[in-house]
Coordinates of C-alpha atoms in Angstrom, one line a residue:
M1 CA 197.9 216.9 177.8
R2 CA 198.5 220.4 177.1
T3 CA 196.4 222.1 174.0
V4 CA 196.3 225.4 172.2
S5 CA 193.0 226.4 170.5
R6 CA 192.6 228.7 167.7
I7 CA 189.2 229.6 166.2
R8 CA 188.5 228.5 162.0
K9 CA 186.6 231.2 160.7
S10 CA 185.0 228.2 157.9
E11 CA 183.1 226.4 161.1
R12 CA 181.4 229.3 162.7
S13 CA 177.9 228.9 163.2
P14 CA 174.7 231.0 164.9
R15 CA 174.1 227.8 166.1
R16 CA 175.4 228.0 169.8
G17 CA 177.0 226.0 172.1
C18 CA 180.4 224.6 173.1
L19 CA 183.1 222.2 171.3
I20 CA 185.1 220.2 173.2
H21 CA 188.7 218.6 172.8
P22 CA 188.3 216.0 175.3
S23 CA 191.9 215.8 176.5
S24 CA 191.5 219.1 177.8
F25 CA 187.7 220.0 177.4
L26 CA 188.5 222.9 175.2
P27 CA 184.0 224.5 174.1
Q28 CA 182.7 225.2 171.2
A29 CA 179.1 225.5 169.5
P30 CA 175.1 225.2 165.6
H31 CA 171.7 224.8 166.2
L32 CA 171.9 226.1 169.6
P33 CA 174.2 222.7 170.2
F34 CA 176.7 221.6 172.7
S35 CA 179.2 220.1 170.6
F36 CA 182.7 217.5 171.7
H37 CA 185.2 217.6 169.8
A38 CA 187.8 214.3 169.7
Q39 CA 190.9 215.2 168.1
P40 CA 194.3 213.3 168.4
D41 CA 196.5 216.5 167.3
P42 CA 197.0 218.4 170.3
L43 CA 197.1 221.7 168.0
N44 CA 193.0 221.5 168.0
T45 CA 190.5 223.5 166.6
V46 CA 187.2 225.5 169.0
P47 CA 184.9 226.9 166.2
L48 CA 182.9 229.8 167.2
F49 CA 179.3 230.6 166.4
C50 CA 179.0 234.3 165.9
P51 CA 176.1 236.3 166.6
C52 CA 173.9 236.6 163.7
S53 CA 170.4 235.6 162.0
S54 CA 170.2 232.0 160.6
V55 CA 167.2 231.3 157.9
L56 CA 165.7 227.5 158.3
V57 CA 163.9 226.4 155.0
R58 CA 162.0 223.7 156.3
V59 CA 159.2 221.3 153.6
R60 CA 156.3 219.2 155.0
P61 CA 155.8 215.4 153.8
C62 CA 158.4 213.2 155.3
L63 CA 158.9 209.6 154.3
I64 CA 158.7 207.9 157.9
A65 CA 157.3 210.1 161.0
P66 CA 159.9 209.5 164.0
P67 CA 158.3 209.8 167.1
P68 CA 160.4 212.2 168.5
C69 CA 159.1 214.6 165.5
G70 CA 156.4 217.5 166.4
S71 CA 156.0 218.5 162.8
S72 CA 153.0 215.9 161.8
R73 CA 150.7 217.6 164.9
L74 CA 151.0 221.2 162.9
R75 CA 148.7 223.4 161.3
T76 CA 147.9 222.4 157.6
P77 CA 150.0 223.9 155.7
R78 CA 149.5 226.9 153.2
S79 CA 151.1 225.7 149.9
R80 CA 154.7 225.3 149.9
L81 CA 157.2 228.3 149.3
S82 CA 158.3 227.7 145.6
F83 CA 161.6 228.1 144.1
S84 CA 159.8 231.3 142.2
S85 CA 159.1 232.5 145.9
F86 CA 162.7 232.5 146.5
I87 CA 163.2 234.8 144.0
L88 CA 159.7 237.1 144.3
H89 CA 160.3 237.2 147.4
P90 CA 163.8 236.4 148.2
F91 CA 164.3 235.9 152.4
I92 CA 168.1 235.0 152.2
P93 CA 169.7 238.6 150.8
H94 CA 167.1 240.8 153.7
T95 CA 168.9 238.9 157.0
P96 CA 170.1 241.6 159.0
N97 CA 174.1 241.3 159.2
P98 CA 174.6 238.3 156.6
K99 CA 177.9 236.3 157.6
P100 CA 179.2 234.3 154.7
Q101 CA 180.1 231.5 156.5
T102 CA 176.0 231.1 158.4
P103 CA 174.6 227.6 157.8
D104 CA 172.0 228.6 156.5
P105 CA 169.2 227.8 155.2
H106 CA 169.1 224.5 156.8
Y107 CA 166.9 222.2 155.3
D108 CA 164.5 220.0 157.1
R109 CA 162.4 217.0 157.5
E110 CA 163.2 215.3 154.8
P111 CA 164.5 218.1 152.1
L112 CA 164.9 215.2 149.3
L113 CA 161.2 215.2 148.6
R114 CA 161.5 218.5 147.2
P115 CA 162.1 218.7 143.1
D116 CA 163.3 221.8 143.8
L117 CA 165.8 221.5 146.4
L118 CA 168.7 221.7 144.3
E119 CA 167.9 224.7 142.8
L120 CA 167.8 226.2 146.2
I121 CA 171.0 224.7 147.2
R122 CA 172.2 226.4 144.4
H123 CA 170.9 229.9 144.9
A124 CA 171.5 229.6 148.3
T125 CA 175.5 228.7 147.8
S126 CA 175.7 231.1 144.9
T127 CA 175.0 234.3 147.6
G128 CA 178.0 232.8 149.5
L129 CA 175.8 230.9 152.3
R130 CA 176.8 227.7 154.0
A131 CA 174.2 225.3 153.1
V132 CA 173.4 222.4 155.0
I133 CA 170.8 219.4 155.0
S134 CA 169.2 217.1 157.6
T135 CA 167.9 214.1 156.0
N136 CA 166.1 210.2 157.1
G137 CA 169.0 209.7 154.4
T138 CA 166.7 207.3 152.6
L139 CA 166.8 209.0 149.5
I140 CA 170.7 209.5 149.1
S141 CA 172.0 207.9 146.1
P142 CA 175.7 207.7 144.8
D143 CA 174.4 209.9 142.0
K144 CA 172.5 212.2 144.3
A145 CA 175.5 212.4 147.0
R146 CA 177.4 213.0 144.2
E147 CA 175.1 216.1 142.8
L148 CA 174.9 217.7 145.9
K149 CA 178.6 217.5 146.2
D150 CA 178.6 219.3 143.0
L151 CA 176.6 222.1 143.9
N152 CA 179.0 222.7 147.2
L153 CA 176.6 221.6 150.0
S154 CA 178.6 221.7 153.3
Y155 CA 177.2 219.1 154.9
V156 CA 174.7 216.2 155.2
G157 CA 173.0 215.2 158.7
V158 CA 171.6 211.6 159.0
S159 CA 168.5 210.9 161.8
L160 CA 169.2 207.5 163.3
D161 CA 167.5 206.1 166.7
G162 CA 170.3 203.5 167.1
T163 CA 171.2 200.6 165.9
E164 CA 168.5 198.5 162.8
P165 CA 165.9 197.3 165.2
V166 CA 166.0 199.7 167.5
N167 CA 165.7 202.5 164.5
D168 CA 163.5 200.7 162.4
K169 CA 161.3 199.9 165.4
F170 CA 161.0 204.0 165.6
R171 CA 160.8 204.6 161.9
G172 CA 158.2 202.3 160.7
I173 CA 159.5 200.8 157.7
P174 CA 161.6 197.7 157.6
G175 CA 164.5 198.3 156.2
A176 CA 164.8 202.2 156.9
Y177 CA 168.1 201.7 159.1
A178 CA 169.8 200.5 156.0
R179 CA 168.8 202.3 153.1
A180 CA 170.5 205.3 155.4
M181 CA 173.4 203.8 155.7
A182 CA 173.5 203.0 152.3
G183 CA 173.0 206.5 152.1
I184 CA 176.1 207.5 154.9
R185 CA 178.3 206.2 152.5
A186 CA 177.4 207.5 149.3
C187 CA 178.0 210.5 151.0
R188 CA 181.3 209.4 152.4
Q189 CA 182.0 207.9 148.7
A190 CA 181.4 211.7 146.9
G191 CA 183.2 213.1 149.5
L192 CA 180.5 214.9 151.0
K193 CA 180.8 215.4 154.9
V194 CA 178.0 213.4 156.6
G195 CA 177.0 213.0 160.5
L196 CA 174.3 211.7 162.4
R197 CA 171.7 212.9 164.2
F198 CA 170.4 211.2 167.1
T199 CA 167.3 212.4 169.2
I200 CA 168.1 210.7 173.1
N201 CA 164.8 209.8 174.5
R202 CA 163.2 207.1 176.9
R203 CA 162.9 204.3 174.5
N204 CA 166.8 204.8 173.1
V205 CA 168.6 206.1 175.5
G206 CA 170.9 202.8 175.9
E207 CA 171.5 203.3 172.4
I208 CA 174.6 205.8 173.5
P209 CA 177.6 203.3 172.8
A210 CA 176.0 201.9 169.8
I211 CA 175.9 205.2 167.9
F212 CA 179.6 205.3 169.0
K213 CA 180.2 202.2 167.3
I214 CA 178.9 202.9 164.0
L215 CA 181.1 206.4 163.7
I216 CA 184.1 203.7 164.2
E217 CA 182.6 201.3 162.2
E218 CA 181.8 203.3 159.2
D219 CA 184.5 206.3 159.3
I220 CA 181.7 208.3 160.4
P221 CA 183.1 212.2 161.4
R222 CA 180.8 213.5 163.2
A223 CA 177.7 212.6 165.5
C224 CA 174.8 215.3 167.0
F225 CA 173.0 214.0 170.3
Y226 CA 169.9 215.8 170.7
H227 CA 168.2 216.4 173.9
L228 CA 164.1 216.3 173.2
V229 CA 162.8 219.7 172.9
Y230 CA 158.8 219.6 173.5
A231 CA 156.3 222.3 172.7
G232 CA 153.2 223.5 172.9
R233 CA 151.1 222.7 176.0
G234 CA 150.4 219.4 177.2
S235 CA 152.8 218.0 173.9
A236 CA 152.7 214.0 174.0
L237 CA 156.6 214.3 173.7
I238 CA 156.7 215.0 177.5
E239 CA 156.3 211.7 178.2
E240 CA 159.1 210.7 175.7
A241 CA 162.0 212.9 177.8
L242 CA 164.5 211.3 180.1
E243 CA 163.8 211.6 184.0
L244 CA 166.6 214.8 184.7
P245 CA 168.9 212.2 186.5
R246 CA 169.4 210.0 183.8
A247 CA 169.5 212.7 180.8
R248 CA 172.7 213.9 183.2
Q249 CA 174.0 210.2 182.9
A250 CA 173.6 210.5 178.8
V251 CA 176.1 213.5 178.8
E252 CA 178.8 212.2 181.3
Q253 CA 178.5 208.9 179.2
I254 CA 178.9 211.3 176.0
I255 CA 181.7 213.2 177.4
D256 CA 183.5 209.7 178.4
L257 CA 182.8 208.3 175.2
T258 CA 184.1 210.7 173.2
A259 CA 187.7 211.2 175.3
D260 CA 187.4 207.6 174.7
L261 CA 187.7 208.3 171.2
H262 CA 190.7 211.0 171.5
R263 CA 192.6 208.3 173.8
R264 CA 191.9 205.8 171.0
G265 CA 193.4 208.5 168.2
M266 CA 189.8 208.6 166.4
P267 CA 188.9 212.1 165.5
K268 CA 185.4 212.3 165.7
E269 CA 183.3 215.8 166.3
I270 CA 180.8 215.1 168.6
L271 CA 178.4 217.5 169.6
T272 CA 175.3 217.5 172.3
V273 CA 172.3 219.9 171.4
D274 CA 169.3 221.4 172.7
N275 CA 170.1 221.8 176.3
H276 CA 172.5 224.7 177.5
C277 CA 173.1 223.3 181.1
D278 CA 175.0 221.0 178.9
G279 CA 178.0 223.9 179.3
P280 CA 178.0 224.5 182.7
F281 CA 177.8 221.0 184.0
L282 CA 180.8 220.5 181.7
Y283 CA 182.7 223.5 183.3
L284 CA 181.6 222.4 186.3
R285 CA 183.5 219.1 185.3
L286 CA 186.2 220.4 184.2
L287 CA 186.9 222.5 187.2
R288 CA 187.6 219.2 189.2
E289 CA 189.5 217.7 186.7
D290 CA 191.7 220.7 185.4
P291 CA 191.1 224.0 187.2
A292 CA 193.8 226.3 184.2
R293 CA 191.2 225.3 181.5
A294 CA 188.6 225.6 183.4
A295 CA 189.1 229.5 183.1
Q296 CA 189.6 229.2 179.5
V297 CA 186.4 227.2 178.9
L298 CA 184.2 229.4 180.9
E299 CA 185.0 232.4 178.6
L300 CA 184.2 230.9 175.3
L301 CA 180.9 229.8 177.0
Q302 CA 180.4 233.1 178.0
Y303 CA 181.3 234.4 174.3
N304 CA 179.0 231.6 172.9
G305 CA 176.2 233.1 175.0
G306 CA 173.3 229.9 175.2
N307 CA 170.1 229.7 173.7
S308 CA 169.9 231.8 170.3
S309 CA 166.3 231.4 169.7
G310 CA 165.0 234.4 168.4
V311 CA 168.4 236.1 168.1
G312 CA 170.9 233.8 166.2
I313 CA 168.3 231.0 164.6
A314 CA 165.1 231.7 162.8
C315 CA 162.8 229.1 160.8
V316 CA 161.3 229.6 157.7
S317 CA 158.5 227.1 157.8
W318 CA 157.4 225.7 153.7
D319 CA 154.6 227.7 153.7
G320 CA 156.7 230.7 154.2
A321 CA 156.2 231.3 158.0
V322 CA 158.7 232.9 160.4
H323 CA 159.2 231.6 163.0
P324 CA 162.1 232.4 166.3
D325 CA 162.7 228.2 166.2
Q326 CA 162.5 225.0 164.9
F327 CA 159.8 224.0 168.1
W328 CA 158.4 227.5 167.9
R329 CA 156.1 226.9 165.4
H330 CA 153.0 228.0 167.1
L331 CA 154.3 231.6 167.6
T332 CA 154.4 233.0 163.8
L333 CA 155.9 236.2 163.5
G334 CA 155.4 237.0 159.8
N335 CA 155.5 235.7 156.4
V336 CA 158.2 236.0 154.0
R337 CA 155.7 235.9 151.0
E338 CA 154.2 239.4 152.3
R339 CA 156.8 240.7 153.9
K340 CA 160.4 241.2 154.1
F341 CA 162.9 238.3 156.2
G342 CA 164.9 241.0 157.7
D343 CA 161.9 243.7 158.3
I344 CA 160.0 240.7 160.6
W345 CA 162.8 240.0 162.6
T346 CA 163.8 243.5 163.0
D347 CA 160.4 244.8 164.1
K348 CA 160.2 246.7 167.1
D349 CA 156.5 246.5 167.2
N350 CA 156.4 243.0 168.1
A351 CA 156.3 242.8 171.7
L352 CA 156.8 239.2 172.4
L353 CA 159.6 239.2 169.9
M354 CA 162.1 242.0 171.3
M355 CA 161.1 240.2 175.1
I356 CA 162.4 236.9 173.3
K357 CA 165.4 238.3 171.9
E358 CA 166.0 239.9 176.1
K359 CA 164.6 236.3 177.2
K360 CA 167.5 236.9 179.6
R361 CA 165.7 240.1 181.4
H362 CA 162.3 237.9 182.1
V363 CA 163.2 234.9 182.9
T364 CA 161.6 233.9 186.3
G365 CA 162.2 230.9 188.9
R366 CA 165.5 229.0 189.1
C367 CA 166.4 230.4 185.9
A368 CA 166.0 233.9 187.1
R369 CA 168.0 233.5 189.7
C370 CA 170.7 230.9 187.5
K371 CA 174.6 232.2 188.2
W372 CA 174.9 230.3 184.7
L373 CA 171.9 232.4 183.0
D374 CA 174.4 234.5 181.2
I375 CA 175.8 231.1 179.9
C376 CA 172.1 229.2 178.9
A377 CA 170.3 232.6 178.4
G378 CA 166.9 230.3 180.0
N379 CA 167.6 227.4 177.7
F380 CA 164.0 227.1 175.9
R381 CA 161.0 228.9 176.7
V382 CA 159.3 226.4 174.4
R383 CA 159.8 223.4 176.6
A384 CA 158.8 225.9 180.1
E385 CA 156.0 226.8 178.1
A386 CA 155.2 222.9 177.6
V387 CA 155.1 222.2 180.9
T388 CA 153.8 225.2 182.8
G389 CA 151.9 227.2 179.9
D390 CA 154.0 230.1 181.4
L391 CA 156.8 231.1 178.7
W392 CA 159.2 232.7 181.3
A393 CA 159.1 229.9 183.9
S394 CA 162.5 228.0 184.4
D395 CA 163.1 225.1 181.7
P396 CA 162.2 221.8 182.9
A397 CA 164.8 220.1 181.3
C398 CA 167.9 221.5 183.5
Y399 CA 169.2 218.7 185.2
L400 CA 172.1 220.9 187.1
T401 CA 171.6 221.3 190.9
D402 CA 170.5 224.0 193.1
E403 CA 173.7 224.0 194.7
E404 CA 175.5 223.9 190.9
I405 CA 173.1 226.9 190.1
G406 CA 174.5 229.0 193.6
I407 CA 170.8 229.2 194.5
L408 CA 171.4 227.7 197.6

C-alpha cells in the first residue's frame, strides 16, 4: 500500500524515536522512543521530535514497587520540591529554547500521591507546555480522570507488567491489575488519552501478545514497550534484561503484531522505547521489503538523531536535582533550588555534561565504528557504565550484528 506522510506539530516531543505505519513502515519518535503507528487510513501522520530540552518532574513515593524500577535504590532525597518551589525557583521558564508543544513536565513514579499535582499541571499547562503523567493507574477514579481532563492534561501512561496474574505478582499487591484497568477505563470515559507502559524483561516477555489483546479489548489507543535500562555499577536489573537474540525477537514480534492490527483495521499507536538500535533494525527490515520506502525512513531516522540524554531530555528529581535523563540519577548536574535550570543545562564549565551533549565524539568500541552512529547516537551510556564501568563503552543492549553495523 502506498502511503503519504506529514508532520503534525502538536505531537512533537523531545524523546526521540521512530513512528511507523506498519503497511509501509514509516518512522517517528518521546522519551528517546521508537514508535510504531498502526493506522488504517492511507494518509498517515508521522510525528517528528524537535531538538529541545525536556524537564521531567518525579516524585519519590510509590504505592507498588515494580522490580524493573531502580528508584528504590537511589539516595534518600532532600525534602520534596514543593509547588511554592516551582513558583520561587521556576525551572520551566528557564528551559533553553522552550517549545510550546514539548510534553513537559513528565511526572513519574506515582504522581497522584502528590497533594499538589493538580496545581503543578495547571501551572505547566498555563505556560503553554503539554503535560503528561506516568502512573500505576490505581488511584485514577472517574472524578480524578475528569479533573485531569479539565486541566488539559494531554496523556496518561499506565504501567502494566502483563495480564492480571503476572502483573499482580510483579507489583506485589493482589488487585493491582484490576485497579489499574479501572483507572484506564475512567480515563477513556473522561475523554482523556491513555496508553499502556510495558517494560520488557525476562519474566514478562511472553506477555507481549496479551498486551496487544488488551489494547483491542479495552479500546486503548497507545502502548509503549520499554527496553530495560539498568543504571549504576553492578545493577541487579542487569539480570532481568533479555539476552540479545531474545530482545531482537521481541522487537520483531511487536512489528508483526502492529502490522496485523493495521491489516485488521484497528488503528493503534505502538512504540518501542529506550533502545536506539531499534531504528536501524527496522530500516534494515524495510530495506528488504520495500526499498523505496526505506530511503524515506532513513532520512527521518537521521533527522531524529537517536539518544537525546543530556540534550533533548532531562530529569528534575523530586528534590530538585537535575540529571541528564531519568535513569542517570547517580549523576547530578545541579539543583533548581539553587540555580536556574537553563544555567545548569548549558553550563560549559561542566566538562562531563558537555561530553554527554557530544557523546558521538567520545563513544568507543562497536559504537564508535558503527555506521548507524548518527541515527543511534551511541544509545544509553548508563547501560554501558553499569556493565563495564566505562561510560563510553558500547551499549550492551545493542542486538545488531557486526555485519549489520558495518564493522565486518
